[in-house]
Amino acid sequence: GGPTDVIRDILNECGVKKVVIGGYDWGGGVASAFAIKFPARARKLFVWCPSVRDLQEAESALQRRGKRGEVMLLWAKNDQWHPYPKGQTLANALGVKITEVRVRIKGGGDDALAALLRFMAS
């Protein structure tokens, strides 16, 4: 198993075929792994400072989707725990631009929610 299989099993139990999946930090890594492992189940991917384990795998599996506008990457420039250059590297691999938000404890949650709503509407 693993977290991606647990998500799949919950979706199956609920009868959900496709989702917009997202997460922050480790949860963003799990969401990315789900979109990689089950691409037909993930309509869009929304991640904020994700912990992506395998950058090459993410690039090969998600770059085309990123260029089609199906992937959104959020990052805070001044986040001490998530270096901005890491976000730039990931954005390049995914074929997307970073959507900048404030640090989570300084209003970033509001920024992320607004960005998510725009992303879901597109």
PDB file of C-alpha atoms in Angstrom:
ATOM      1  CA  GLY A   1       0.000   0.000   0.000  1.00  0.00           C
ATOM      2  CA  GLY A   2       1.041   3.445   0.983  1.00  0.00           C
ATOM      3  CA  PRO A   3      -0.723   6.799   1.123  1.00  0.00           C
ATOM      4  CA  THR A   4      -1.569   6.923  -2.588  1.00  0.00           C
ATOM      5  CA  ASP A   5      -3.293   3.554  -2.398  1.00  0.00           C
ATOM      6  CA  VAL A   6      -5.221   4.652   0.696  1.00  0.00           C
ATOM      7  CA  ILE A   7      -6.460   7.728  -1.201  1.00  0.00           C
ATOM      8  CA  ARG A   8      -7.450   5.546  -4.166  1.00  0.00           C
ATOM      9  CA  ASP A   9      -9.301   3.128  -1.880  1.00  0.00           C
ATOM     10  CA  ILE A  10     -11.215   5.958  -0.181  1.00  0.00           C
ATOM     11  CA  LEU A  11     -12.169   7.422  -3.558  1.00  0.00           C
ATOM     12  CA  ASN A  12     -13.300   3.991  -4.743  1.00  0.00           C
ATOM     13  CA  GLU A  13     -15.372   3.457  -1.589  1.00  0.00           C
ATOM     14  CA  CYS A  14     -17.039   6.850  -2.103  1.00  0.00           C
ATOM     15  CA  GLY A  15     -17.616   6.244  -5.812  1.00  0.00           C
ATOM     16  CA  VAL A  16     -15.433   9.174  -6.877  1.00  0.00           C
ATOM     17  CA  LYS A  17     -13.823   8.734 -10.293  1.00  0.00           C
ATOM     18  CA  LYS A  18     -11.702  11.920 -10.658  1.00  0.00           C
ATOM     19  CA  VAL A  19     -10.490  14.549  -8.226  1.00  0.00           C
ATOM     20  CA  VAL A  20      -8.619  17.791  -7.984  1.00  0.00           C
ATOM     21  CA  ILE A  21      -5.976  16.752  -5.498  1.00  0.00           C
ATOM     22  CA  GLY A  22      -3.614  18.918  -3.554  1.00  0.00           C
ATOM     23  CA  GLY A  23      -1.611  19.337  -0.430  1.00  0.00           C
ATOM     24  CA  TYR A  24       0.956  21.283   1.525  1.00  0.00           C
ATOM     25  CA  ASP A  25       4.523  20.077   2.225  1.00  0.00           C
ATOM     26  CA  TRP A  26       4.433  16.316   2.791  1.00  0.00           C
ATOM     27  CA  GLY A  27       0.778  16.246   1.751  1.00  0.00           C
ATOM     28  CA  GLY A  28       1.793  17.954  -1.500  1.00  0.00           C
ATOM     29  CA  GLY A  29       4.279  15.167  -2.061  1.00  0.00           C
ATOM     30  CA  VAL A  30       1.559  12.566  -1.500  1.00  0.00           C
ATOM     31  CA  ALA A  31      -0.792  14.437  -3.842  1.00  0.00           C
ATOM     32  CA  SER A  32       1.960  14.563  -6.490  1.00  0.00           C
ATOM     33  CA  ALA A  33       2.662  10.851  -6.045  1.00  0.00           C
ATOM     34  CA  PHE A  34      -1.067  10.123  -6.444  1.00  0.00           C
ATOM     35  CA  ALA A  35      -1.223  12.144  -9.681  1.00  0.00           C
ATOM     36  CA  ILE A  36       1.837  10.261 -10.954  1.00  0.00           C
ATOM     37  CA  LYS A  37       0.601   6.795  -9.966  1.00  0.00           C
ATOM     38  CA  PHE A  38      -3.060   7.301 -10.922  1.00  0.00           C
ATOM     39  CA  PRO A  39      -3.055   9.958 -13.667  1.00  0.00           C
ATOM     40  CA  ALA A  40      -6.566   9.111 -14.878  1.00  0.00           C
ATOM     41  CA  ARG A  41      -7.941   9.792 -11.384  1.00  0.00           C
ATOM     42  CA  ALA A  42      -6.340  13.233 -10.895  1.00  0.00           C
ATOM     43  CA  ARG A  43      -8.102  15.936 -12.927  1.00  0.00           C
ATOM     44  CA  LYS A  44      -5.791  18.639 -11.568  1.00  0.00           C
ATOM     45  CA  LEU A  45      -2.904  18.857  -9.099  1.00  0.00           C
ATOM     46  CA  PHE A  46      -2.572  21.757  -6.648  1.00  0.00           C
ATOM     47  CA  VAL A  47       0.537  21.739  -4.422  1.00  0.00           C
ATOM     48  CA  TRP A  48       2.090  24.201  -1.984  1.00  0.00           C
ATOM     49  CA  CYS A  49       5.789  23.697  -1.193  1.00  0.00           C
ATOM     50  CA  PRO A  50       5.483  19.961  -1.856  1.00  0.00           C
ATOM     51  CA  SER A  51       8.042  17.415  -0.752  1.00  0.00           C
ATOM     52  CA  VAL A  52       8.531  15.631  -4.058  1.00  0.00           C
ATOM     53  CA  ARG A  53      10.788  12.599  -3.654  1.00  0.00           C
ATOM     54  CA  ASP A  54      11.758  11.903  -7.255  1.00  0.00           C
ATOM     55  CA  LEU A  55      12.113  15.038  -9.370  1.00  0.00           C
ATOM     56  CA  GLN A  56      12.830  13.113 -12.592  1.00  0.00           C
ATOM     57  CA  GLU A  57       9.730  10.960 -12.147  1.00  0.00           C
ATOM     58  CA  ALA A  58       7.620  14.051 -11.480  1.00  0.00           C
ATOM     59  CA  GLU A  59       9.048  15.759 -14.548  1.00  0.00           C
ATOM     60  CA  SER A  60       8.372  12.867 -16.894  1.00  0.00           C
ATOM     61  CA  ALA A  61       4.900  12.177 -15.496  1.00  0.00           C
ATOM     62  CA  LEU A  62       3.589  15.702 -14.883  1.00  0.00           C
ATOM     63  CA  GLN A  63       5.316  18.169 -17.202  1.00  0.00           C
ATOM     64  CA  ARG A  64       2.838  17.757 -20.062  1.00  0.00           C
ATOM     65  CA  ARG A  65      -0.026  18.254 -17.611  1.00  0.00           C
ATOM     66  CA  GLY A  66       1.696  21.325 -16.188  1.00  0.00           C
ATOM     67  CA  LYS A  67       1.982  22.878 -19.619  1.00  0.00           C
ATOM     68  CA  ARG A  68      -1.748  22.222 -20.183  1.00  0.00           C
ATOM     69  CA  GLY A  69      -2.575  24.134 -17.011  1.00  0.00           C
ATOM     70  CA  GLU A  70      -3.499  21.075 -14.926  1.00  0.00           C
ATOM     71  CA  VAL A  71      -0.805  21.640 -12.279  1.00  0.00           C
ATOM     72  CA  MET A  72      -0.464  24.590  -9.909  1.00  0.00           C
ATOM     73  CA  LEU A  73       2.600  25.108  -7.710  1.00  0.00           C
ATOM     74  CA  LEU A  74       2.468  27.578  -4.819  1.00  0.00           C
ATOM     75  CA  TRP A  75       5.571  28.810  -3.000  1.00  0.00           C
ATOM     76  CA  ALA A  76       6.464  31.550  -0.521  1.00  0.00           C
ATOM     77  CA  LYS A  77       9.714  33.356  -1.359  1.00  0.00           C
ATOM     78  CA  ASN A  78      10.639  33.967   2.257  1.00  0.00           C
ATOM     79  CA  ASP A  79       9.699  30.572   3.736  1.00  0.00           C
ATOM     80  CA  GLN A  80      12.624  29.496   5.902  1.00  0.00           C
ATOM     81  CA  TRP A  81      11.662  25.799   5.756  1.00  0.00           C
ATOM     82  CA  HIS A  82      11.078  25.563   1.996  1.00  0.00           C
ATOM     83  CA  PRO A  83      13.889  27.249   0.026  1.00  0.00           C
ATOM     84  CA  TYR A  84      12.631  29.210  -2.974  1.00  0.00           C
ATOM     85  CA  PRO A  85      15.323  27.807  -5.329  1.00  0.00           C
ATOM     86  CA  LYS A  86      13.879  24.327  -4.670  1.00  0.00           C
ATOM     87  CA  GLY A  87      10.502  25.647  -5.798  1.00  0.00           C
ATOM     88  CA  GLN A  88      12.037  27.141  -8.942  1.00  0.00           C
ATOM     89  CA  THR A  89      13.678  23.813  -9.775  1.00  0.00           C
ATOM     90  CA  LEU A  90      10.392  21.983  -9.300  1.00  0.00           C
ATOM     91  CA  ALA A  91       8.482  24.569 -11.346  1.00  0.00           C
ATOM     92  CA  ASN A  92      10.915  24.113 -14.228  1.00  0.00           C
ATOM     93  CA  ALA A  93      10.549  20.334 -14.035  1.00  0.00           C
ATOM     94  CA  LEU A  94       6.751  20.588 -14.021  1.00  0.00           C
ATOM     95  CA  GLY A  95       6.607  23.158 -16.800  1.00  0.00           C
ATOM     96  CA  VAL A  96       4.744  25.694 -14.646  1.00  0.00           C
ATOM     97  CA  LYS A  97       5.321  29.099 -13.112  1.00  0.00           C
ATOM     98  CA  ILE A  98       5.291  29.481  -9.354  1.00  0.00           C
ATOM     99  CA  THR A  99       2.231  31.147  -7.921  1.00  0.00           C
ATOM    100  CA  GLU A 100       3.712  33.150  -5.067  1.00  0.00           C
ATOM    101  CA  VAL A 101       1.949  33.264  -1.718  1.00  0.00           C
ATOM    102  CA  ARG A 102       2.824  34.679   1.669  1.00  0.00           C
ATOM    103  CA  VAL A 103       4.289  32.424   4.334  1.00  0.00           C
ATOM    104  CA  ARG A 104       1.546  30.206   5.739  1.00  0.00           C
ATOM    105  CA  ILE A 105       1.439  31.863   9.164  1.00  0.00           C
ATOM    106  CA  LYS A 106       1.333  35.356   7.646  1.00  0.00           C
ATOM    107  CA  GLY A 107      -1.735  35.020   5.457  1.00  0.00           C
ATOM    108  CA  GLY A 108      -0.524  32.414   3.008  1.00  0.00           C
ATOM    109  CA  GLY A 109      -3.588  30.287   3.663  1.00  0.00           C
ATOM    110  CA  ASP A 110      -5.806  33.076   2.340  1.00  0.00           C
ATOM    111  CA  ASP A 111      -3.530  33.456  -0.695  1.00  0.00           C
ATOM    112  CA  ALA A 112      -3.624  29.711  -1.326  1.00  0.00           C
ATOM    113  CA  LEU A 113      -7.414  29.551  -1.069  1.00  0.00           C
ATOM    114  CA  ALA A 114      -7.836  32.396  -3.549  1.00  0.00           C
ATOM    115  CA  ALA A 115      -5.371  30.750  -5.959  1.00  0.00           C
ATOM    116  CA  LEU A 116      -7.101  27.379  -5.586  1.00  0.00           C
ATOM    117  CA  LEU A 117     -10.505  28.871  -6.403  1.00  0.00           C
ATOM    118  CA  ARG A 118      -9.115  30.539  -9.538  1.00  0.00           C
ATOM    119  CA  PHE A 119      -7.364  27.288 -10.520  1.00  0.00           C
ATOM    120  CA  MET A 120     -10.507  25.183 -10.061  1.00  0.00           C
ATOM    121  CA  ALA A 121     -12.533  27.633 -12.134  1.00  0.00           C
ATOM    122  CA  SER A 122     -10.096  27.451 -15.053  1.00  0.00           C
TER     123      SER A 122
END
